[in-house]
């Protein structure tokens, strides 16, 4: 079998993630087209751009003119600023008490979930001598953060009185809890948000209302049909090649996880394999050891369950996945040699294994698979320029 050999200086010597910048760009454009004219796009770059590498992700999408960037931590927002980004960077998760000053210093837009957070932000602004912007999260059913939509009469007036040139209230948002599984819930949550906005005094100019994650963004028509329009959508997993839910368009695959075959052996009948000896050869078999394991983020639960692609052929993973090695059964294909490339996620020949398929095999979601790959796997970005 032909082999894509790697030199000692090549980052593809062992195992790696190949990230397609062109596919990321096209997924972004599909979200923007689906959102409609006048609706901004806030790409989520949290968790190191879902494990793909935030530096290259930002350099790929910044020329596409996103409305803003979304992160979960001040440190993530600061990194985007260090990359030279000047447009707004929203920190969506509630901040630890000691992080407000850092957020103000980095010119990050803080998303508030409590009056205590507002007090700490106000204090940080006063101490720094700088101005700041904030958005208010409305909890319409997600439950993990945000102001309770049913209690707007108590917190709304307090927030309104804090709005001033040095501390500007520039947006309001909610988060859909079941857009991927039960789209009808989007309408319920959106109506709760509208109720809050109609009852609370808030700025009328330069005020952004947003709600839709990937699943919501790819179903924007469901809200538009009821006359609802948002100012921005916040895509995450769809950008990186993960499904936004049943009934939504498939994204282009962005990440491919590949590993070298580093050892081949002929196994006689009854030969056991791996920790716990959970697999034994049923006859004479040919096994290939791949240089990847759960220490790289490959789910251990793929043992005796998952597959890899080698030369366009699907081969089963046998035995338990180890920290550094995974074994596949090569008995049904010929010509595989040490140094050949196996694909655990991505395309090989005319076949592919999607990140959602892998997630389904181990009972989790594509988000966890992508963000779970460790720094030991080099992220190698490729771009065809489209």
Tab-separated table of C-alpha atoms in Angstrom:
chain	number	residue	atom	x	y	z
A	1	UNK	CA	0.000	0.000	0.000
A	2	UNK	CA	1.335	3.439	-0.861
A	3	UNK	CA	2.603	5.310	2.152
A	4	UNK	CA	2.667	8.999	2.967
A	5	UNK	CA	6.084	8.912	4.606
A	6	UNK	CA	7.133	11.637	7.025
A	7	UNK	CA	10.618	12.899	7.734
A	8	UNK	CA	11.926	13.330	11.271
A	9	UNK	CA	11.249	17.067	11.043
A	10	UNK	CA	7.655	16.556	9.855
A	11	UNK	CA	4.965	17.101	12.501
A	12	UNK	CA	3.089	14.141	11.024
A	13	UNK	CA	5.503	11.533	12.354
A	14	UNK	CA	3.170	9.976	14.925
A	15	UNK	CA	-0.402	11.256	15.058
A	16	UNK	CA	-1.991	14.621	14.377
A	17	UNK	CA	-5.129	16.615	13.638
A	18	UNK	CA	-5.471	18.079	10.182
A	19	UNK	CA	-7.633	21.219	10.211
A	20	UNK	CA	-9.109	22.520	6.965
A	21	UNK	CA	-9.246	26.306	7.016
A	22	UNK	CA	-11.188	26.386	3.752
A	23	UNK	CA	-13.945	24.176	5.207
A	24	UNK	CA	-14.120	26.332	8.340
A	25	UNK	CA	-14.496	29.405	6.169
A	26	UNK	CA	-17.251	27.846	4.065
A	27	UNK	CA	-19.150	26.717	7.168
A	28	UNK	CA	-18.995	30.287	8.473
A	29	UNK	CA	-20.359	31.608	5.185
A	30	UNK	CA	-23.228	29.106	5.280
A	31	UNK	CA	-24.200	30.296	8.747
A	32	UNK	CA	-24.073	33.908	7.632
A	33	UNK	CA	-26.178	33.191	4.553
A	34	UNK	CA	-28.720	31.270	6.608
A	35	UNK	CA	-28.956	33.978	9.248
A	36	UNK	CA	-30.096	36.493	6.664
A	37	UNK	CA	-29.281	40.054	5.730
A	38	UNK	CA	-28.443	42.369	8.583
A	39	UNK	CA	-27.812	39.595	11.108
A	40	UNK	CA	-24.293	39.485	12.529
A	41	UNK	CA	-22.279	36.352	13.229
A	42	UNK	CA	-20.411	35.843	16.498
A	43	UNK	CA	-18.177	32.774	16.053
A	44	UNK	CA	-17.474	30.932	19.277
A	45	UNK	CA	-13.728	30.552	19.820
A	46	UNK	CA	-13.815	29.126	23.342
A	47	UNK	CA	-11.817	26.074	24.471
A	48	UNK	CA	-9.012	26.925	22.031
A	49	UNK	CA	-11.506	27.072	19.166
A	50	UNK	CA	-13.078	23.735	20.115
A	51	UNK	CA	-9.632	22.195	20.253
A	52	UNK	CA	-8.584	23.251	16.768
A	53	UNK	CA	-6.286	26.137	17.739
A	54	UNK	CA	-7.614	29.641	18.292
A	55	UNK	CA	-4.746	31.514	16.622
A	56	UNK	CA	-5.339	30.000	13.195
A	57	UNK	CA	-9.084	29.986	13.653
A	58	UNK	CA	-9.107	33.732	14.262
A	59	UNK	CA	-6.732	34.464	11.382
A	60	UNK	CA	-8.979	32.389	9.105
A	61	UNK	CA	-12.289	34.017	10.039
A	62	UNK	CA	-11.286	37.572	10.945
A	63	UNK	CA	-11.171	38.543	7.222
A	64	UNK	CA	-14.803	37.340	6.969
A	65	UNK	CA	-15.805	40.313	9.157
A	66	UNK	CA	-17.622	38.632	12.050
A	67	UNK	CA	-19.638	40.995	14.213
A	68	UNK	CA	-17.759	39.939	17.355
A	69	UNK	CA	-16.033	36.940	18.932
A	70	UNK	CA	-17.311	34.687	21.693
A	71	UNK	CA	-15.252	33.078	24.462
A	72	UNK	CA	-15.885	31.575	27.906
A	73	UNK	CA	-12.985	32.978	29.940
A	74	UNK	CA	-11.076	36.224	30.287
A	75	UNK	CA	-7.836	34.457	29.370
A	76	UNK	CA	-9.380	33.340	26.088
A	77	UNK	CA	-10.540	36.853	25.323
A	78	UNK	CA	-7.151	38.309	26.149
A	79	UNK	CA	-5.527	35.915	23.688
A	80	UNK	CA	-7.803	37.153	20.903
A	81	UNK	CA	-6.822	40.716	21.736
A	82	UNK	CA	-3.142	39.698	21.575
A	83	UNK	CA	-3.805	38.508	18.020
A	84	UNK	CA	-4.663	42.078	17.076
A	85	UNK	CA	-8.454	41.780	17.003
A	86	UNK	CA	-10.200	45.082	17.704
A	87	UNK	CA	-13.854	44.121	17.278
A	88	UNK	CA	-15.888	43.186	20.400
A	89	UNK	CA	-14.982	40.021	22.300
A	90	UNK	CA	-17.790	38.686	24.508
A	91	UNK	CA	-17.025	36.572	27.586
A	92	UNK	CA	-20.187	34.491	27.924
A	93	UNK	CA	-19.564	32.582	31.166
A	94	UNK	CA	-19.918	34.299	34.552
A	95	UNK	CA	-16.571	35.639	35.753
A	96	UNK	CA	-14.807	34.693	38.987
A	97	UNK	CA	-14.745	37.705	41.342
A	98	UNK	CA	-11.083	38.436	40.688
A	99	UNK	CA	-11.378	38.578	36.891
A	100	UNK	CA	-13.432	41.733	36.313
A	101	UNK	CA	-10.461	44.101	36.402
A	102	UNK	CA	-8.622	41.915	33.863
A	103	UNK	CA	-11.676	41.922	31.603
A	104	UNK	CA	-11.876	45.710	31.690
A	105	UNK	CA	-8.146	46.103	31.051
A	106	UNK	CA	-8.416	43.833	27.984
A	107	UNK	CA	-11.480	45.700	26.660
A	108	UNK	CA	-13.662	42.596	26.823
A	109	UNK	CA	-17.450	42.699	26.883
A	110	UNK	CA	-18.584	41.019	30.092
A	111	UNK	CA	-21.808	39.006	30.046
A	112	UNK	CA	-23.551	39.461	33.384
A	113	UNK	CA	-25.692	36.940	35.262
A	114	UNK	CA	-26.167	38.686	38.604
A	115	UNK	CA	-26.343	42.061	40.290
A	116	UNK	CA	-23.215	41.117	42.220
A	117	UNK	CA	-21.422	40.726	38.900
A	118	UNK	CA	-22.660	44.164	37.889
A	119	UNK	CA	-21.321	45.614	41.141
A	120	UNK	CA	-17.912	44.018	40.615
A	121	UNK	CA	-17.762	45.255	37.032
A	122	UNK	CA	-18.726	48.770	38.109
A	123	UNK	CA	-16.007	48.668	40.751
A	124	UNK	CA	-13.417	47.446	38.228
A	125	UNK	CA	-14.309	50.288	35.871
A	126	UNK	CA	-13.904	52.842	38.648
A	127	UNK	CA	-10.528	51.457	39.710
A	128	UNK	CA	-9.112	51.110	36.215
A	129	UNK	CA	-10.225	54.478	34.928
A	130	UNK	CA	-11.392	52.775	31.731
A	131	UNK	CA	-14.840	52.336	30.254
A	132	UNK	CA	-16.491	48.979	29.634
A	133	UNK	CA	-19.433	47.377	27.881
A	134	UNK	CA	-21.624	44.577	29.151
A	135	UNK	CA	-24.381	42.292	27.926
A	136	UNK	CA	-27.065	40.838	30.173
A	137	UNK	CA	-27.868	37.134	29.993
A	138	UNK	CA	-31.512	36.238	30.551
A	139	UNK	CA	-32.153	32.734	31.850
A	140	UNK	CA	-35.219	31.583	29.924
A	141	UNK	CA	-34.862	27.910	30.780
A	142	UNK	CA	-31.212	26.863	30.560
A	143	UNK	CA	-30.786	27.318	34.296
A	144	UNK	CA	-27.006	27.442	34.598
A	145	UNK	CA	-26.491	31.228	34.466
A	146	UNK	CA	-28.295	34.466	33.730
A	147	UNK	CA	-30.961	36.640	35.337
A	148	UNK	CA	-34.267	34.829	35.868
A	149	UNK	CA	-36.706	36.062	33.248
A	150	UNK	CA	-39.565	35.850	35.763
A	151	UNK	CA	-37.843	38.312	38.115
A	152	UNK	CA	-37.115	41.091	35.637
A	153	UNK	CA	-39.072	43.598	37.718
A	154	UNK	CA	-36.519	43.267	40.525
A	155	UNK	CA	-33.227	43.305	38.631
A	156	UNK	CA	-34.149	45.281	35.511
A	157	UNK	CA	-34.357	48.751	37.098
A	158	UNK	CA	-31.043	48.246	38.918
A	159	UNK	CA	-29.217	47.461	35.680
A	160	UNK	CA	-30.866	50.375	33.891
A	161	UNK	CA	-29.605	52.840	36.501
A	162	UNK	CA	-25.994	51.661	36.062
A	163	UNK	CA	-25.951	52.340	32.312
A	164	UNK	CA	-23.771	55.382	31.583
A	165	UNK	CA	-20.949	56.383	29.206
A	166	UNK	CA	-18.295	54.639	31.322
A	167	UNK	CA	-20.342	51.452	31.734
A	168	UNK	CA	-22.507	50.827	28.712
A	169	UNK	CA	-25.237	48.215	28.487
A	170	UNK	CA	-24.884	47.134	24.863
A	171	UNK	CA	-26.752	43.852	24.584
A	172	UNK	CA	-29.051	41.194	25.924
A	173	UNK	CA	-29.226	37.493	25.144
A	174	UNK	CA	-30.442	34.066	26.110
A	175	UNK	CA	-29.287	30.536	25.327
A	176	UNK	CA	-31.516	27.882	23.764
A	177	UNK	CA	-31.421	24.645	25.739
A	178	UNK	CA	-32.930	22.227	23.204
A	179	UNK	CA	-32.619	23.791	19.758
A	180	UNK	CA	-30.936	20.638	18.415
A	181	UNK	CA	-33.502	18.201	19.811
A	182	UNK	CA	-36.779	20.100	20.155
A	183	UNK	CA	-36.843	23.235	17.981
A	184	UNK	CA	-40.267	24.231	19.302
A	185	UNK	CA	-38.635	25.204	22.585
A	186	UNK	CA	-36.819	28.028	20.804
A	187	UNK	CA	-40.096	29.882	20.368
A	188	UNK	CA	-40.981	29.491	24.047
A	189	UNK	CA	-37.616	30.804	25.173
A	190	UNK	CA	-37.597	33.616	22.636
A	191	UNK	CA	-41.017	34.815	23.762
A	192	UNK	CA	-39.741	34.915	27.345
A	193	UNK	CA	-36.820	37.050	26.208
A	194	UNK	CA	-39.172	39.370	24.326
A	195	UNK	CA	-41.324	39.703	27.447
A	196	UNK	CA	-38.278	40.824	29.421
A	197	UNK	CA	-37.186	43.319	26.777
A	198	UNK	CA	-40.666	44.813	26.627
A	199	UNK	CA	-40.841	45.272	30.399
A	200	UNK	CA	-37.315	46.439	31.226
A	201	UNK	CA	-35.980	49.873	30.296
A	202	UNK	CA	-32.903	49.345	28.147
A	203	UNK	CA	-30.944	51.330	25.550
A	204	UNK	CA	-32.631	51.505	22.163
A	205	UNK	CA	-29.564	52.321	20.055
A	206	UNK	CA	-26.466	50.186	19.594
A	207	UNK	CA	-28.161	47.412	21.552
A	208	UNK	CA	-27.682	43.839	20.354
A	209	UNK	CA	-30.189	41.037	20.975
A	210	UNK	CA	-28.967	37.504	20.302
A	211	UNK	CA	-29.977	33.949	21.137
A	212	UNK	CA	-29.122	31.337	18.546
A	213	UNK	CA	-26.307	28.815	18.879
A	214	UNK	CA	-25.427	26.507	15.964
A	215	UNK	CA	-28.703	24.588	16.167
A	216	UNK	CA	-30.708	27.781	16.443
A	217	UNK	CA	-28.750	29.545	13.712
A	218	UNK	CA	-29.356	26.714	11.253
A	219	UNK	CA	-33.069	26.935	12.065
A	220	UNK	CA	-33.320	30.703	11.863
A	221	UNK	CA	-36.394	30.379	9.674
A	222	UNK	CA	-38.346	28.852	12.557
A	223	UNK	CA	-38.200	32.166	14.410
A	224	UNK	CA	-38.434	34.389	11.350
A	225	UNK	CA	-41.684	32.670	10.378
A	226	UNK	CA	-43.168	34.025	13.607
A	227	UNK	CA	-41.873	37.523	12.942
A	228	UNK	CA	-38.903	37.334	15.299
A	229	UNK	CA	-35.553	38.770	14.281
A	230	UNK	CA	-32.317	38.749	16.219
A	231	UNK	CA	-29.278	40.944	15.747
A	232	UNK	CA	-26.739	38.131	15.738
A	233	UNK	CA	-26.254	34.373	15.835
A	234	UNK	CA	-23.535	32.528	17.767
A	235	UNK	CA	-22.372	29.433	15.858
A	236	UNK	CA	-20.017	26.991	17.518
A	237	UNK	CA	-19.948	23.290	16.679
A	238	UNK	CA	-21.251	23.751	13.119
A	239	UNK	CA	-18.222	25.857	12.231
A	240	UNK	CA	-15.917	23.022	13.269
A	241	UNK	CA	-17.727	20.295	11.357
A	242	UNK	CA	-20.155	18.957	13.957
A	243	UNK	CA	-23.847	18.495	13.255
A	244	UNK	CA	-26.205	21.173	14.547
A	245	UNK	CA	-28.972	18.601	14.991
A	246	UNK	CA	-31.397	16.454	13.050
A	247	UNK	CA	-33.069	18.256	10.183
A	248	UNK	CA	-30.290	20.816	9.754
A	249	UNK	CA	-27.779	20.949	6.885
A	250	UNK	CA	-24.586	18.963	7.321
A	251	UNK	CA	-21.450	21.055	7.784
A	252	UNK	CA	-18.273	20.394	5.877
A	253	UNK	CA	-15.841	18.271	7.900
A	254	UNK	CA	-13.090	20.468	9.320
A	255	UNK	CA	-10.968	18.156	11.467
A	256	UNK	CA	-9.276	14.907	10.461
A	257	UNK	CA	-7.552	12.811	13.119
A	258	UNK	CA	-4.800	10.640	11.701
A	259	UNK	CA	-2.155	8.285	13.104
A	260	UNK	CA	0.724	6.236	11.741
A	261	UNK	CA	0.779	2.468	11.701
A	262	UNK	CA	3.903	1.776	13.768
A	263	UNK	CA	3.843	-2.001	14.186
A	264	UNK	CA	2.339	-4.993	12.381
A	265	UNK	CA	2.152	-8.527	13.699
A	266	UNK	CA	0.694	-11.854	12.687
A	267	UNK	CA	-1.490	-13.202	15.481
A	268	UNK	CA	-2.054	-16.937	15.821
A	269	UNK	CA	-5.493	-18.245	16.882
A	270	UNK	CA	-6.376	-17.401	20.475
A	271	UNK	CA	-3.805	-14.622	20.884
A	272	UNK	CA	-5.091	-12.102	23.416
A	273	UNK	CA	-4.810	-8.371	23.046
A	274	UNK	CA	-4.616	-5.359	25.312
A	275	UNK	CA	-5.416	-4.571	28.915
A	276	UNK	CA	-7.947	-7.010	30.293
A	277	UNK	CA	-7.392	-9.306	27.287
A	278	UNK	CA	-10.828	-8.262	26.019
A	279	UNK	CA	-10.066	-9.495	22.506
A	280	UNK	CA	-8.646	-12.795	21.258
A	281	UNK	CA	-7.936	-13.669	17.633
A	282	UNK	CA	-10.505	-16.001	16.125
A	283	UNK	CA	-8.061	-17.463	13.646
A	284	UNK	CA	-4.855	-16.275	12.063
A	285	UNK	CA	-5.144	-12.502	12.001
A	286	UNK	CA	-3.013	-9.522	11.068
A	287	UNK	CA	-2.955	-6.651	13.515
A	288	UNK	CA	-1.685	-3.095	13.139
A	289	UNK	CA	-0.716	-0.862	16.035
A	290	UNK	CA	-1.521	2.844	15.631
A	291	UNK	CA	0.441	5.582	17.405
A	292	UNK	CA	-2.553	7.136	19.135
A	293	UNK	CA	-4.432	6.473	22.355
A	294	UNK	CA	-6.514	8.042	25.054
A	295	UNK	CA	-3.488	10.101	26.102
A	296	UNK	CA	-4.046	11.910	22.810
A	297	UNK	CA	-7.776	12.234	23.431
A	298	UNK	CA	-8.967	9.229	21.435
A	299	UNK	CA	-11.923	7.938	23.467
A	300	UNK	CA	-11.068	4.776	25.365
A	301	UNK	CA	-14.623	3.563	24.792
A	302	UNK	CA	-13.803	3.005	21.091
A	303	UNK	CA	-12.084	-0.235	22.082
A	304	UNK	CA	-13.778	-3.226	20.366
A	305	UNK	CA	-16.301	-0.754	18.971
A	306	UNK	CA	-14.778	1.926	16.763
A	307	UNK	CA	-13.122	1.886	13.356
A	308	UNK	CA	-10.328	3.476	11.375
A	309	UNK	CA	-9.799	4.012	7.666
A	310	UNK	CA	-6.594	2.869	6.005
A	311	UNK	CA	-6.238	3.402	2.292
A	312	UNK	CA	-9.986	3.923	2.045
A	313	UNK	CA	-10.745	0.615	3.786
A	314	UNK	CA	-12.681	0.451	7.045
A	315	UNK	CA	-10.938	-1.633	9.713
A	316	UNK	CA	-12.172	-2.376	13.255
A	317	UNK	CA	-10.462	-1.284	16.438
A	318	UNK	CA	-9.789	-4.380	18.534
A	319	UNK	CA	-8.946	-4.635	22.206
A	320	UNK	CA	-8.944	-1.731	24.595
A	321	UNK	CA	-7.555	1.625	23.552
A	322	UNK	CA	-4.352	2.216	25.528
A	323	UNK	CA	-2.883	5.551	26.572
A	324	UNK	CA	-0.490	5.690	23.623
A	325	UNK	CA	-1.507	2.905	21.237
A	326	UNK	CA	-4.576	1.504	19.520
A	327	UNK	CA	-4.752	-1.746	17.552
A	328	UNK	CA	-6.798	-2.418	14.420
A	329	UNK	CA	-7.539	-5.661	12.595
A	330	UNK	CA	-5.919	-5.650	9.139
A	331	UNK	CA	-6.919	-9.193	8.198
A	332	UNK	CA	-9.330	-8.158	5.442
A	333	UNK	CA	-6.966	-5.818	3.574
A	334	UNK	CA	-3.540	-6.329	2.065
A	335	UNK	CA	-0.456	-4.244	1.609
A	336	UNK	CA	-0.527	-2.231	4.828
A	337	UNK	CA	2.955	-1.373	6.059
A	338	UNK	CA	4.446	0.402	9.037
A	339	UNK	CA	4.343	4.121	8.278
A	340	UNK	CA	0.974	4.036	6.545
A	341	UNK	CA	-1.647	6.511	7.730
A	342	UNK	CA	-4.845	5.544	9.525
A	343	UNK	CA	-7.752	7.976	9.795
A	344	UNK	CA	-9.822	7.899	12.989
A	345	UNK	CA	-11.963	10.911	12.051
A	346	UNK	CA	-12.108	12.337	8.552
A	347	UNK	CA	-11.870	11.198	4.956
A	348	UNK	CA	-9.778	8.464	3.386
A	349	UNK	CA	-10.402	7.596	-0.227
A	350	UNK	CA	-14.133	7.764	-0.899
A	351	UNK	CA	-15.116	6.943	2.682
A	352	UNK	CA	-15.246	9.014	5.838
A	353	UNK	CA	-15.765	8.737	9.577
A	354	UNK	CA	-17.495	11.805	11.003
A	355	UNK	CA	-16.970	13.254	14.443
A	356	UNK	CA	-20.669	12.719	15.120
A	357	UNK	CA	-20.359	9.015	14.282
A	358	UNK	CA	-17.501	8.651	16.747
A	359	UNK	CA	-19.470	10.544	19.386
A	360	UNK	CA	-22.454	8.266	18.853
A	361	UNK	CA	-20.314	5.155	19.243
A	362	UNK	CA	-19.110	6.215	22.679
A	363	UNK	CA	-22.334	7.808	23.918
A	364	UNK	CA	-21.305	11.438	23.952
A	365	UNK	CA	-21.448	14.555	21.756
A	366	UNK	CA	-19.161	15.890	19.058
A	367	UNK	CA	-18.200	18.863	21.257
A	368	UNK	CA	-16.606	16.559	23.823
A	369	UNK	CA	-14.744	14.592	21.160
A	370	UNK	CA	-13.185	17.669	19.521
A	371	UNK	CA	-12.294	19.501	22.713
A	372	UNK	CA	-10.916	16.322	24.265
A	373	UNK	CA	-7.918	15.934	21.962
A	374	UNK	CA	-4.765	16.788	23.877
A	375	UNK	CA	-1.829	19.057	22.989
A	376	UNK	CA	0.250	15.984	22.139
A	377	UNK	CA	-1.540	15.925	18.790
A	378	UNK	CA	-0.138	18.688	16.551
A	379	UNK	CA	-2.823	20.761	14.843
A	380	UNK	CA	-1.757	21.027	11.212
A	381	UNK	CA	-3.788	23.572	9.269
A	382	UNK	CA	-4.285	23.247	5.530
A	383	UNK	CA	-6.000	25.704	3.213
A	384	UNK	CA	-6.906	25.424	-0.458
A	385	UNK	CA	-7.661	29.155	-0.540
A	386	UNK	CA	-11.384	28.879	-1.231
